[in-house]
Amino acid sequence: METTPGEPTNDNRDRFIQYLLEGTKNLKADYAAENNITISRIINCSAGILLLSMKKCDIDTNPNPTSLFESIFEIFRAVSLLLGQFSTETIIIKHPTGTVYQTSFKTADLDNAVLGSEQEGEFIRLPSFSALKPQLEQYERVITQMTTFSGNPHPSDDNISGTVSNLILSDGKADIELKNLPEMIEIFMPHPNSSTLINSTAELEKNTQAVSSLNVSDPNVTIFLSVKPNANVSLALKLFQGTPGNGTYFNDTTIFSQTDGYRWMITPDMLQDTPGAWYVEISLFNSTWEPGLTLMITFFMSKCLYWDIKNQSWSTEGCQVGEKTTPERVQCLCNHLTLFGSSFFVMPNDVDISRTAELFATVTQNYVVLALLCAFFGLYLVTLLWACYADRRASSKRKMTLLEDNHAGALYNYLISVQTGHRKNAGTTANVTVKLSGSEGESDTHTLTDPDKPVFERGAVDMFLLATPFPLGEVRNVRLQHDNSGGRPSWYINKVTIQDLQTRQVWQFFCDCWLSADRGDGMTKKTFNAAKNNEIASFRNIFQTRTSTGFRDEHIWVSIVDPPSRSPFTRAQRVSCCMSLLLCTMAINIAFWNIPVDEESPVLFSFGSLEITWQEIMVGVESGLLMFPINILIITIFRSIKPRIVSKSQKDDESHTRPPAITIPRESESDPHWVYCSKFLLAGLCHIMMCLEKLDGKNFPSQDEYQQALNLTNLLVRKAEMVFSSHLAYCPPLVRRKEKKSGGCWLPWWCVFLGWFLLLSISGVSTFFTLLYGFEYGKQKSIKWVMSLGLSLFQSIFILQPLKVIGIAVFFALLLKPVAVEESEEIEQVLLGKKKHL
């Protein structure tokens, strides 16, 4: 044992190790088999140098280089390979720092093979041959070398204790890399130091809970907790972080019973990468408390790591602790043996199009991809039929409702848009009334109802046309009220938008409250004031509106269920775009799936065990360039098509033309208010005249009285025409607000055929190449690809699309784009649809 720091020197040690390594590699196999003493001395010298270096006096100031262990380990490997060339039996080489187990297998015999010694508790169980075959099928025989070390050859801050294991596969000439295995490699390592067990005893009182604390300094550890009661009872355990007794949120829960055992495995996912004090609350579950009930609480922590050669550190990536771990033995589950790199530019897997007929002829042996595509197309057809039905149903509900209680002579129109909230039971069955108040007057109270369709359903947007005899000026407030009738009278009103159809001016009213006798503030009648400009342009309003409409419009998958009523992008088109996007994703995913890797590809970004390589960047860029442009183009075409309108010759509205002026005595210039009042009187008398003409004289006491009523009404109509013409002739020209053109860019209606052509083309090409790659891969690889495809789709639907919607909402909220512009565009769509059906 060394007694003087610095002896032997590092240079002398390294030269001696290099000498041993070169000498071992130069030995012949037959010489090694016949001279066991020489081989034993090489092993003992190498192990002695390693032990001496690990326990030297000045290790704190003169640490060992990581290459030291790698060089000595190379000597052990060279010796075991020499001894194994003439034997198919397992070769066991014991050395002072551990053991080497070497066995030569036929490749097929590696199926669930056990390497090492189960008696000693240090062994490795390989996965099934189906999981190993894609990476080992080109080898006829494989040499396995499992090496164990009693101590950690790479000291670090991870405080690794117990046995350290290593597994290398070789064909006798070069090492074989295993990576991204679909099944885990089981690694069992002894851990004789059971002093890490933490025991405590708690007495469980009646109607109380026992709380056990866990001090977690490393959130990557796995905690095994055992709670054994002294009676046959079931226990409920809750894991949380925070002050004991005040926690209302639990990260995880479990139930203990004598049948299922009293052991709980708390994984790093449950700890949410959060170190600190964690607590486990224990209480009875469906069991009767008995006096003297005590709990024996025991827990220990474990973690599985591997040596990252590139970063020269221990890493947990790709490894996790298994359920078979005990205080004396750790079970690690890993999907790789070594790390791997990537190439500079990534090319997809090759497929020979000239072999199309040959590959398609193998459909009977490999029907996995074909079955998956048939299932998707079947689901698409069913969903498409539902979407067409839902589009027709939504079209009938999308109409603008002309209120029945509008006066026949009232010709000044306001379009009222009422948006019901998306909360549970937000819709109402009650009768709702509305009253508008403006700077120049107020409307009558009108009932908002439609005899042809239900209104105020949850999440619905209902449009009503309200008519008044004269302009109300600036609409300042709106009063909503319901009679609390029906089975579900409570109503959550989200927002009301009112537009003057003559001047195109828009007012918004932010409600966000219940009109209910038993919810909110208990009121069924409320008055709401028009929103100010700063409220409309606020970050909160724009973000909420953009997020709500974004999920209904921008999220292509979610928007199928409830698209915006104003959008020309129908459900059937959305379903077809989703199918095209799905097929395109499948084709690109299968083309780049399981591509060969290049170890020399540079790492662009590293954060802990997470690494972003150039290959991953290039795969993402190339996939995006292949998939998104054409799909975004198709979606944009369908979203921007203007509805087809069949033009009809219609007379101009009376308000746009002046009747011939009739000269009557006047005292002063007229006023616009009198113009609308006289117009209202004229329209009302004309309506009476029309009703009288439809009646029969039998409805009157005599024919003379009927004729007298007609003549009198006709006279009043002529007088009203004279009054209206006079007021209109002497009234200053009415100033109309200049209509703003919609900010959107609309495409001609015939572009819908272009969208369908692109959609069908990209779907057909994607389907062809997906089948071609699937037949090229074979059945086993196709099954593995289907599993990876599921993960990609989950990521697209539940991660990427929501992030896109939220990102767009934040972007527009920061730019403060007024939502009123979008509201105006929505109203224009309603009016456009009305013109379409005229």
mmCIF file of C-alpha atoms in Angstrom, residues 155-306:
data_model
loop_
_atom_site.group_PDB
_atom_site.id
_atom_site.type_symbol
_atom_site.label_atom_id
_atom_site.label_comp_id
_atom_site.label_asym_id
_atom_site.label_seq_id
_atom_site.Cartn_x
_atom_site.Cartn_y
_atom_site.Cartn_z
ATOM 1 C CA PRO A 155 -16.159 8.973 -8.279
ATOM 2 C CA SER A 156 -18.605 11.860 -8.561
ATOM 3 C CA ASP A 157 -21.210 13.851 -6.663
ATOM 4 C CA ASP A 158 -23.847 11.174 -7.319
ATOM 5 C CA ASN A 159 -22.644 9.166 -4.294
ATOM 6 C CA ILE A 160 -22.816 5.864 -6.167
ATOM 7 C CA SER A 161 -22.394 2.908 -3.837
ATOM 8 C CA GLY A 162 -22.633 -0.843 -4.241
ATOM 9 C CA THR A 163 -21.737 -2.848 -7.334
ATOM 10 C CA VAL A 164 -21.128 -1.202 -10.709
ATOM 11 C CA SER A 165 -21.885 -3.316 -13.790
ATOM 12 C CA ASN A 166 -20.948 -3.045 -17.435
ATOM 13 C CA LEU A 167 -22.169 -5.003 -20.454
ATOM 14 C CA ILE A 168 -20.504 -5.079 -23.880
ATOM 15 C CA LEU A 169 -21.521 -7.118 -26.914
ATOM 16 C CA SER A 170 -18.968 -7.958 -29.586
ATOM 17 C CA ASP A 171 -18.634 -10.027 -32.731
ATOM 18 C CA GLY A 172 -14.968 -10.745 -31.866
ATOM 19 C CA LYS A 173 -13.698 -7.888 -34.023
ATOM 20 C CA ALA A 174 -15.623 -4.793 -32.933
ATOM 21 C CA ASP A 175 -18.150 -3.788 -30.329
ATOM 22 C CA ILE A 176 -21.879 -3.927 -31.093
ATOM 23 C CA GLU A 177 -24.013 -0.990 -30.027
ATOM 24 C CA LEU A 178 -27.541 -1.448 -28.701
ATOM 25 C CA LYS A 179 -29.743 1.620 -28.524
ATOM 26 C CA ASN A 180 -33.410 2.608 -28.358
ATOM 27 C CA LEU A 181 -34.532 -0.927 -27.610
ATOM 28 C CA PRO A 182 -38.333 -1.352 -27.467
ATOM 29 C CA GLU A 183 -37.855 -3.618 -24.425
ATOM 30 C CA MET A 184 -35.738 -2.877 -21.382
ATOM 31 C CA ILE A 185 -32.525 -4.651 -20.365
ATOM 32 C CA GLU A 186 -32.795 -5.818 -16.753
ATOM 33 C CA ILE A 187 -29.642 -5.189 -14.704
ATOM 34 C CA PHE A 188 -29.457 -6.582 -11.175
ATOM 35 C CA MET A 189 -26.681 -5.310 -8.904
ATOM 36 C CA PRO A 190 -26.079 -6.248 -5.253
ATOM 37 C CA HIS A 191 -26.408 -3.490 -2.677
ATOM 38 C CA PRO A 192 -25.273 -5.069 0.588
ATOM 39 C CA ASN A 193 -25.290 -1.798 2.522
ATOM 40 C CA SER A 194 -28.776 -1.845 4.063
ATOM 41 C CA SER A 195 -28.032 0.982 6.502
ATOM 42 C CA THR A 196 -29.916 3.323 4.166
ATOM 43 C CA LEU A 197 -33.218 1.898 5.435
ATOM 44 C CA ILE A 198 -35.190 4.461 7.415
ATOM 45 C CA ASN A 199 -37.637 2.996 9.922
ATOM 46 C CA SER A 200 -40.256 4.666 12.066
ATOM 47 C CA THR A 201 -43.357 3.695 13.997
ATOM 48 C CA ALA A 202 -46.585 5.701 14.182
ATOM 49 C CA GLU A 203 -49.748 5.116 16.171
ATOM 50 C CA LEU A 204 -52.894 5.833 14.186
ATOM 51 C CA GLU A 205 -55.550 7.470 16.320
ATOM 52 C CA LYS A 206 -59.254 7.426 15.513
ATOM 53 C CA ASN A 207 -60.331 9.854 12.747
ATOM 54 C CA THR A 208 -56.758 11.070 12.269
ATOM 55 C CA GLN A 209 -53.968 10.683 9.746
ATOM 56 C CA ALA A 210 -50.333 9.761 10.193
ATOM 57 C CA VAL A 211 -47.842 11.897 8.280
ATOM 58 C CA SER A 212 -44.380 10.645 7.317
ATOM 59 C CA SER A 213 -41.767 13.065 5.949
ATOM 60 C CA LEU A 214 -39.349 12.319 3.103
ATOM 61 C CA ASN A 215 -36.291 14.522 2.661
ATOM 62 C CA VAL A 216 -35.608 14.402 -1.077
ATOM 63 C CA SER A 217 -32.314 16.000 -2.043
ATOM 64 C CA ASP A 218 -32.241 14.450 -5.540
ATOM 65 C CA PRO A 219 -35.578 14.422 -7.449
ATOM 66 C CA ASN A 220 -34.242 11.704 -9.788
ATOM 67 C CA VAL A 221 -34.330 9.049 -7.073
ATOM 68 C CA THR A 222 -37.001 6.387 -6.732
ATOM 69 C CA ILE A 223 -38.425 5.901 -3.238
ATOM 70 C CA PHE A 224 -39.767 2.592 -1.999
ATOM 71 C CA LEU A 225 -42.154 3.081 0.917
ATOM 72 C CA SER A 226 -43.533 0.228 3.044
ATOM 73 C CA VAL A 227 -46.289 0.708 5.632
ATOM 74 C CA LYS A 228 -47.190 -2.386 7.611
ATOM 75 C CA PRO A 229 -50.057 -2.122 10.116
ATOM 76 C CA ASN A 230 -50.385 -4.517 13.052
ATOM 77 C CA ALA A 231 -53.936 -5.364 11.938
ATOM 78 C CA ASN A 232 -55.646 -6.402 8.722
ATOM 79 C CA VAL A 233 -56.798 -2.979 7.470
ATOM 80 C CA SER A 234 -56.681 -1.041 4.215
ATOM 81 C CA LEU A 235 -54.806 2.245 4.085
ATOM 82 C CA ALA A 236 -55.002 5.304 1.832
ATOM 83 C CA LEU A 237 -51.697 7.065 1.145
ATOM 84 C CA LYS A 238 -51.374 10.559 -0.340
ATOM 85 C CA LEU A 239 -48.119 12.127 -1.541
ATOM 86 C CA PHE A 240 -47.817 15.901 -1.365
ATOM 87 C CA GLN A 241 -45.361 18.739 -0.862
ATOM 88 C CA GLY A 242 -46.100 21.586 1.491
ATOM 89 C CA THR A 243 -47.021 22.204 5.085
ATOM 90 C CA PRO A 244 -48.498 19.056 6.692
ATOM 91 C CA GLY A 245 -52.169 19.444 7.514
ATOM 92 C CA ASN A 246 -52.717 22.321 5.062
ATOM 93 C CA GLY A 247 -52.226 20.440 1.791
ATOM 94 C CA THR A 248 -55.337 20.230 -0.377
ATOM 95 C CA TYR A 249 -53.533 19.164 -3.547
ATOM 96 C CA PHE A 250 -51.976 15.715 -3.711
ATOM 97 C CA ASN A 251 -49.428 14.710 -6.336
ATOM 98 C CA ASP A 252 -50.384 11.059 -6.160
ATOM 99 C CA THR A 253 -52.437 8.610 -4.141
ATOM 100 C CA THR A 254 -52.584 4.845 -3.626
ATOM 101 C CA ILE A 255 -54.463 2.254 -1.599
ATOM 102 C CA PHE A 256 -52.740 -0.376 0.570
ATOM 103 C CA SER A 257 -54.367 -3.668 1.495
ATOM 104 C CA GLN A 258 -53.151 -6.983 2.812
ATOM 105 C CA THR A 259 -54.069 -8.652 -0.457
ATOM 106 C CA ASP A 260 -52.118 -6.289 -2.693
ATOM 107 C CA GLY A 261 -49.253 -5.629 -0.290
ATOM 108 C CA TYR A 262 -48.125 -2.568 1.624
ATOM 109 C CA ARG A 263 -45.349 -1.349 -0.715
ATOM 110 C CA TRP A 264 -45.441 1.872 -2.767
ATOM 111 C CA MET A 265 -42.931 2.810 -5.493
ATOM 112 C CA ILE A 266 -42.651 6.620 -5.742
ATOM 113 C CA THR A 267 -41.048 7.443 -9.089
ATOM 114 C CA PRO A 268 -39.235 10.653 -10.156
ATOM 115 C CA ASP A 269 -42.304 11.579 -12.238
ATOM 116 C CA MET A 270 -44.370 11.749 -9.048
ATOM 117 C CA LEU A 271 -41.751 14.015 -7.455
ATOM 118 C CA GLN A 272 -41.984 16.363 -10.484
ATOM 119 C CA ASP A 273 -38.250 17.195 -10.430
ATOM 120 C CA THR A 274 -38.807 19.079 -7.176
ATOM 121 C CA PRO A 275 -36.390 18.448 -4.286
ATOM 122 C CA GLY A 276 -37.123 19.315 -0.701
ATOM 123 C CA ALA A 277 -39.472 18.053 1.981
ATOM 124 C CA TRP A 278 -42.194 15.681 0.789
ATOM 125 C CA TYR A 279 -44.872 14.122 2.939
ATOM 126 C CA VAL A 280 -46.975 10.980 2.847
ATOM 127 C CA GLU A 281 -50.329 11.168 4.606
ATOM 128 C CA ILE A 282 -51.646 7.778 5.806
ATOM 129 C CA SER A 283 -55.263 7.161 6.809
ATOM 130 C CA LEU A 284 -57.726 4.273 7.036
ATOM 131 C CA PHE A 285 -59.620 3.326 3.890
ATOM 132 C CA ASN A 286 -62.939 1.495 4.248
ATOM 133 C CA SER A 287 -61.689 -0.119 7.461
ATOM 134 C CA THR A 288 -62.783 0.026 11.083
ATOM 135 C CA TRP A 289 -60.392 1.636 13.527
ATOM 136 C CA GLU A 290 -59.302 -0.397 16.529
ATOM 137 C CA PRO A 291 -57.411 0.868 19.583
ATOM 138 C CA GLY A 292 -53.674 0.290 19.487
ATOM 139 C CA LEU A 293 -53.404 0.436 15.698
ATOM 140 C CA THR A 294 -49.731 1.061 14.865
ATOM 141 C CA LEU A 295 -47.911 1.446 11.577
ATOM 142 C CA MET A 296 -44.348 0.318 10.812
ATOM 143 C CA ILE A 297 -43.076 2.749 8.160
ATOM 144 C CA THR A 298 -39.926 1.875 6.200
ATOM 145 C CA PHE A 299 -38.493 3.495 3.114
ATOM 146 C CA PHE A 300 -35.292 3.571 1.106
ATOM 147 C CA MET A 301 -34.133 5.395 -2.010
ATOM 148 C CA SER A 302 -32.444 4.119 -5.149
ATOM 149 C CA LYS A 303 -31.291 5.495 -8.507
ATOM 150 C CA CYS A 304 -29.967 3.939 -11.715
ATOM 151 C CA LEU A 305 -27.286 5.699 -13.770
ATOM 152 C CA TYR A 306 -24.837 4.920 -16.538
#
